[in-house]
PDB file of C-alpha atoms in Angstrom:
ATOM      1  CA  UNK A   1     202.280  90.643  38.820  1.00  0.00           C
ATOM      2  CA  UNK A   2     203.931  89.005  41.801  1.00  0.00           C
ATOM      3  CA  UNK A   3     203.594  85.515  40.333  1.00  0.00           C
ATOM      4  CA  UNK A   4     204.285  86.352  36.728  1.00  0.00           C
ATOM      5  CA  UNK A   5     207.667  85.698  35.233  1.00  0.00           C
ATOM      6  CA  UNK A   6     207.272  88.275  32.517  1.00  0.00           C
ATOM      7  CA  UNK A   7     209.118  91.516  32.027  1.00  0.00           C
ATOM      8  CA  UNK A   8     206.998  94.653  32.287  1.00  0.00           C
ATOM      9  CA  UNK A   9     208.004  98.058  30.971  1.00  0.00           C
ATOM     10  CA  UNK A  10     206.394 101.170  32.391  1.00  0.00           C
ATOM     11  CA  UNK A  11     206.759 104.606  30.878  1.00  0.00           C
ATOM     12  CA  UNK A  12     205.105 107.961  31.314  1.00  0.00           C
ATOM     13  CA  UNK A  13     202.210 108.565  28.920  1.00  0.00           C
ATOM     14  CA  UNK A  14     202.904 111.422  26.512  1.00  0.00           C
ATOM     15  CA  UNK A  15     199.745 112.918  24.963  1.00  0.00           C
ATOM     16  CA  UNK A  16     200.451 112.890  21.234  1.00  0.00           C
ATOM     17  CA  UNK A  17     197.219 113.196  19.277  1.00  0.00           C
ATOM     18  CA  UNK A  18     197.137 109.488  18.303  1.00  0.00           C
ATOM     19  CA  UNK A  19     200.057 109.767  15.862  1.00  0.00           C
ATOM     20  CA  UNK A  20     203.804 109.266  15.910  1.00  0.00           C
ATOM     21  CA  UNK A  21     206.801 108.945  13.626  1.00  0.00           C
ATOM     22  CA  UNK A  22     208.688 105.764  12.725  1.00  0.00           C
ATOM     23  CA  UNK A  23     212.205 106.262  11.419  1.00  0.00           C
ATOM     24  CA  UNK A  24     213.833 103.242   9.810  1.00  0.00           C
ATOM     25  CA  UNK A  25     217.595 103.638  10.216  1.00  0.00           C
ATOM     26  CA  UNK A  26     219.941 101.602   8.014  1.00  0.00           C
ATOM     27  CA  UNK A  27     223.496 102.693   8.795  1.00  0.00           C
ATOM     28  CA  UNK A  28     223.378 106.444   8.163  1.00  0.00           C
ATOM     29  CA  UNK A  29     220.361 106.260   5.835  1.00  0.00           C
ATOM     30  CA  UNK A  30     216.943 107.129   7.258  1.00  0.00           C
ATOM     31  CA  UNK A  31     213.446 106.585   5.867  1.00  0.00           C
ATOM     32  CA  UNK A  32     210.432 107.945   7.690  1.00  0.00           C
ATOM     33  CA  UNK A  33     206.695 107.597   7.974  1.00  0.00           C
ATOM     34  CA  UNK A  34     203.971 109.075  10.115  1.00  0.00           C
ATOM     35  CA  UNK A  35     201.553 106.606  11.734  1.00  0.00           C
ATOM     36  CA  UNK A  36     198.036 107.685  12.659  1.00  0.00           C
ATOM     37  CA  UNK A  37     195.990 105.447  14.939  1.00  0.00           C
ATOM     38  CA  UNK A  38     192.425 105.305  16.204  1.00  0.00           C
ATOM     39  CA  UNK A  39     193.708 105.603  19.777  1.00  0.00           C
ATOM     40  CA  UNK A  40     197.057 106.039  21.468  1.00  0.00           C
ATOM     41  CA  UNK A  41     198.533 102.900  19.876  1.00  0.00           C
ATOM     42  CA  UNK A  42     200.022 103.685  16.489  1.00  0.00           C
ATOM     43  CA  UNK A  43     201.292 100.310  15.300  1.00  0.00           C
ATOM     44  CA  UNK A  44     200.508  99.653  11.640  1.00  0.00           C
ATOM     45  CA  UNK A  45     199.956  95.996  12.580  1.00  0.00           C
ATOM     46  CA  UNK A  46     197.196  97.188  14.946  1.00  0.00           C
ATOM     47  CA  UNK A  47     195.436  99.171  12.212  1.00  0.00           C
ATOM     48  CA  UNK A  48     197.202 102.538  12.218  1.00  0.00           C
ATOM     49  CA  UNK A  49     197.372 104.355   8.893  1.00  0.00           C
ATOM     50  CA  UNK A  50     200.920 104.890   7.541  1.00  0.00           C
ATOM     51  CA  UNK A  51     201.627 108.174   5.761  1.00  0.00           C
ATOM     52  CA  UNK A  52     204.664 109.410   3.850  1.00  0.00           C
ATOM     53  CA  UNK A  53     206.891 111.718   5.897  1.00  0.00           C
ATOM     54  CA  UNK A  54     210.382 113.128   5.425  1.00  0.00           C
ATOM     55  CA  UNK A  55     212.214 113.454   8.755  1.00  0.00           C
ATOM     56  CA  UNK A  56     213.537 116.861   9.775  1.00  0.00           C
ATOM     57  CA  UNK A  57     217.151 117.244  10.928  1.00  0.00           C
ATOM     58  CA  UNK A  58     216.351 117.011  14.661  1.00  0.00           C
ATOM     59  CA  UNK A  59     214.398 113.774  14.161  1.00  0.00           C
ATOM     60  CA  UNK A  60     217.197 112.342  12.009  1.00  0.00           C
ATOM     61  CA  UNK A  61     219.812 113.144  14.655  1.00  0.00           C
ATOM     62  CA  UNK A  62     217.683 111.597  17.401  1.00  0.00           C
ATOM     63  CA  UNK A  63     217.166 108.415  15.370  1.00  0.00           C
ATOM     64  CA  UNK A  64     220.860 108.059  14.502  1.00  0.00           C
ATOM     65  CA  UNK A  65     221.853 108.571  18.139  1.00  0.00           C
ATOM     66  CA  UNK A  66     219.261 106.026  19.313  1.00  0.00           C
ATOM     67  CA  UNK A  67     220.591 103.431  16.872  1.00  0.00           C
ATOM     68  CA  UNK A  68     224.178 104.132  17.881  1.00  0.00           C
ATOM     69  CA  UNK A  69     223.685 103.938  21.659  1.00  0.00           C
ATOM     70  CA  UNK A  70     221.715 100.694  21.397  1.00  0.00           C
ATOM     71  CA  UNK A  71     224.341  99.098  19.153  1.00  0.00           C
ATOM     72  CA  UNK A  72     221.821  98.167  16.478  1.00  0.00           C
ATOM     73  CA  UNK A  73     223.008  97.627  12.908  1.00  0.00           C
ATOM     74  CA  UNK A  74     219.622  98.883  11.743  1.00  0.00           C
ATOM     75  CA  UNK A  75     216.613  99.951  13.783  1.00  0.00           C
ATOM     76  CA  UNK A  76     213.065 101.225  13.828  1.00  0.00           C
ATOM     77  CA  UNK A  77     213.011 104.332  16.029  1.00  0.00           C
ATOM     78  CA  UNK A  78     209.654 105.646  17.225  1.00  0.00           C
ATOM     79  CA  UNK A  79     209.295 109.327  18.086  1.00  0.00           C
ATOM     80  CA  UNK A  80     206.401 111.079  19.790  1.00  0.00           C
ATOM     81  CA  UNK A  81     205.846 114.813  19.698  1.00  0.00           C
ATOM     82  CA  UNK A  82     204.412 116.084  22.978  1.00  0.00           C
ATOM     83  CA  UNK A  83     201.844 118.833  23.400  1.00  0.00           C
ATOM     84  CA  UNK A  84     204.598 121.444  23.743  1.00  0.00           C
ATOM     85  CA  UNK A  85     206.383 120.292  20.578  1.00  0.00           C
ATOM     86  CA  UNK A  86     209.124 118.400  22.394  1.00  0.00           C
ATOM     87  CA  UNK A  87     210.204 115.107  20.807  1.00  0.00           C
ATOM     88  CA  UNK A  88     210.688 111.834  22.658  1.00  0.00           C
ATOM     89  CA  UNK A  89     212.301 108.592  21.544  1.00  0.00           C
ATOM     90  CA  UNK A  90     209.865 106.023  22.936  1.00  0.00           C
ATOM     91  CA  UNK A  91     211.106 102.835  21.295  1.00  0.00           C
ATOM     92  CA  UNK A  92     214.120 101.481  19.455  1.00  0.00           C
ATOM     93  CA  UNK A  93     213.250  98.217  17.732  1.00  0.00           C
ATOM     94  CA  UNK A  94     216.195  96.027  16.685  1.00  0.00           C
ATOM     95  CA  UNK A  95     214.014  93.907  14.387  1.00  0.00           C
ATOM     96  CA  UNK A  96     211.511  96.398  12.986  1.00  0.00           C
ATOM     97  CA  UNK A  97     208.791  95.519  10.535  1.00  0.00           C
ATOM     98  CA  UNK A  98     208.686  97.635   7.390  1.00  0.00           C
ATOM     99  CA  UNK A  99     205.477  96.615   5.625  1.00  0.00           C
ATOM    100  CA  UNK A 100     203.786  99.923   6.493  1.00  0.00           C
ATOM    101  CA  UNK A 101     206.895 101.895   5.591  1.00  0.00           C
ATOM    102  CA  UNK A 102     207.189 100.163   2.228  1.00  0.00           C
ATOM    103  CA  UNK A 103     203.569 101.027   1.448  1.00  0.00           C
ATOM    104  CA  UNK A 104     204.349 104.771   1.564  1.00  0.00           C
ATOM    105  CA  UNK A 105     207.923 104.837   0.199  1.00  0.00           C
ATOM    106  CA  UNK A 106     209.259 104.515  -3.348  1.00  0.00           C
ATOM    107  CA  UNK A 107     212.527 102.946  -2.203  1.00  0.00           C
ATOM    108  CA  UNK A 108     212.746  99.165  -1.957  1.00  0.00           C
ATOM    109  CA  UNK A 109     213.309  98.863   1.797  1.00  0.00           C
ATOM    110  CA  UNK A 110     214.244  95.165   1.728  1.00  0.00           C
ATOM    111  CA  UNK A 111     216.798  95.737  -1.049  1.00  0.00           C
ATOM    112  CA  UNK A 112     218.303  98.697   0.826  1.00  0.00           C
ATOM    113  CA  UNK A 113     218.659  96.634   3.983  1.00  0.00           C
ATOM    114  CA  UNK A 114     220.130  93.633   2.195  1.00  0.00           C
ATOM    115  CA  UNK A 115     222.586  95.828   0.284  1.00  0.00           C
ATOM    116  CA  UNK A 116     223.729  97.473   3.520  1.00  0.00           C
ATOM    117  CA  UNK A 117     224.139  94.169   5.371  1.00  0.00           C
ATOM    118  CA  UNK A 118     226.139  92.599   2.520  1.00  0.00           C
ATOM    119  CA  UNK A 119     228.492  95.605   2.357  1.00  0.00           C
ATOM    120  CA  UNK A 120     229.019  95.677   6.112  1.00  0.00           C
TER     121      UNK A 120
END
């Protein structure tokens, strides 16, 4: 680590049953999915299984606040639910992928994003 010129991020591990939520925030509009992994990593690109999920009000508020405080126009917000039911924002991605999300949603995610960006 001493000789590396990379940035390292360290965060507390939150036991979460190998699943999390991804909320795709476009302005005030939010689409959600649940991601279930083989281990603690839940990235769809790493093999996690995306599932349809409608965010509850608390999750929606957390995602909107995360997008606002980071200054993102749109964002992928990852939430974990701890063993006691508490929710944690663990990542806000300014350039989120949506292939997994699109596979479980009826809405055309790319069209929604493009429409929002053109209007803004």
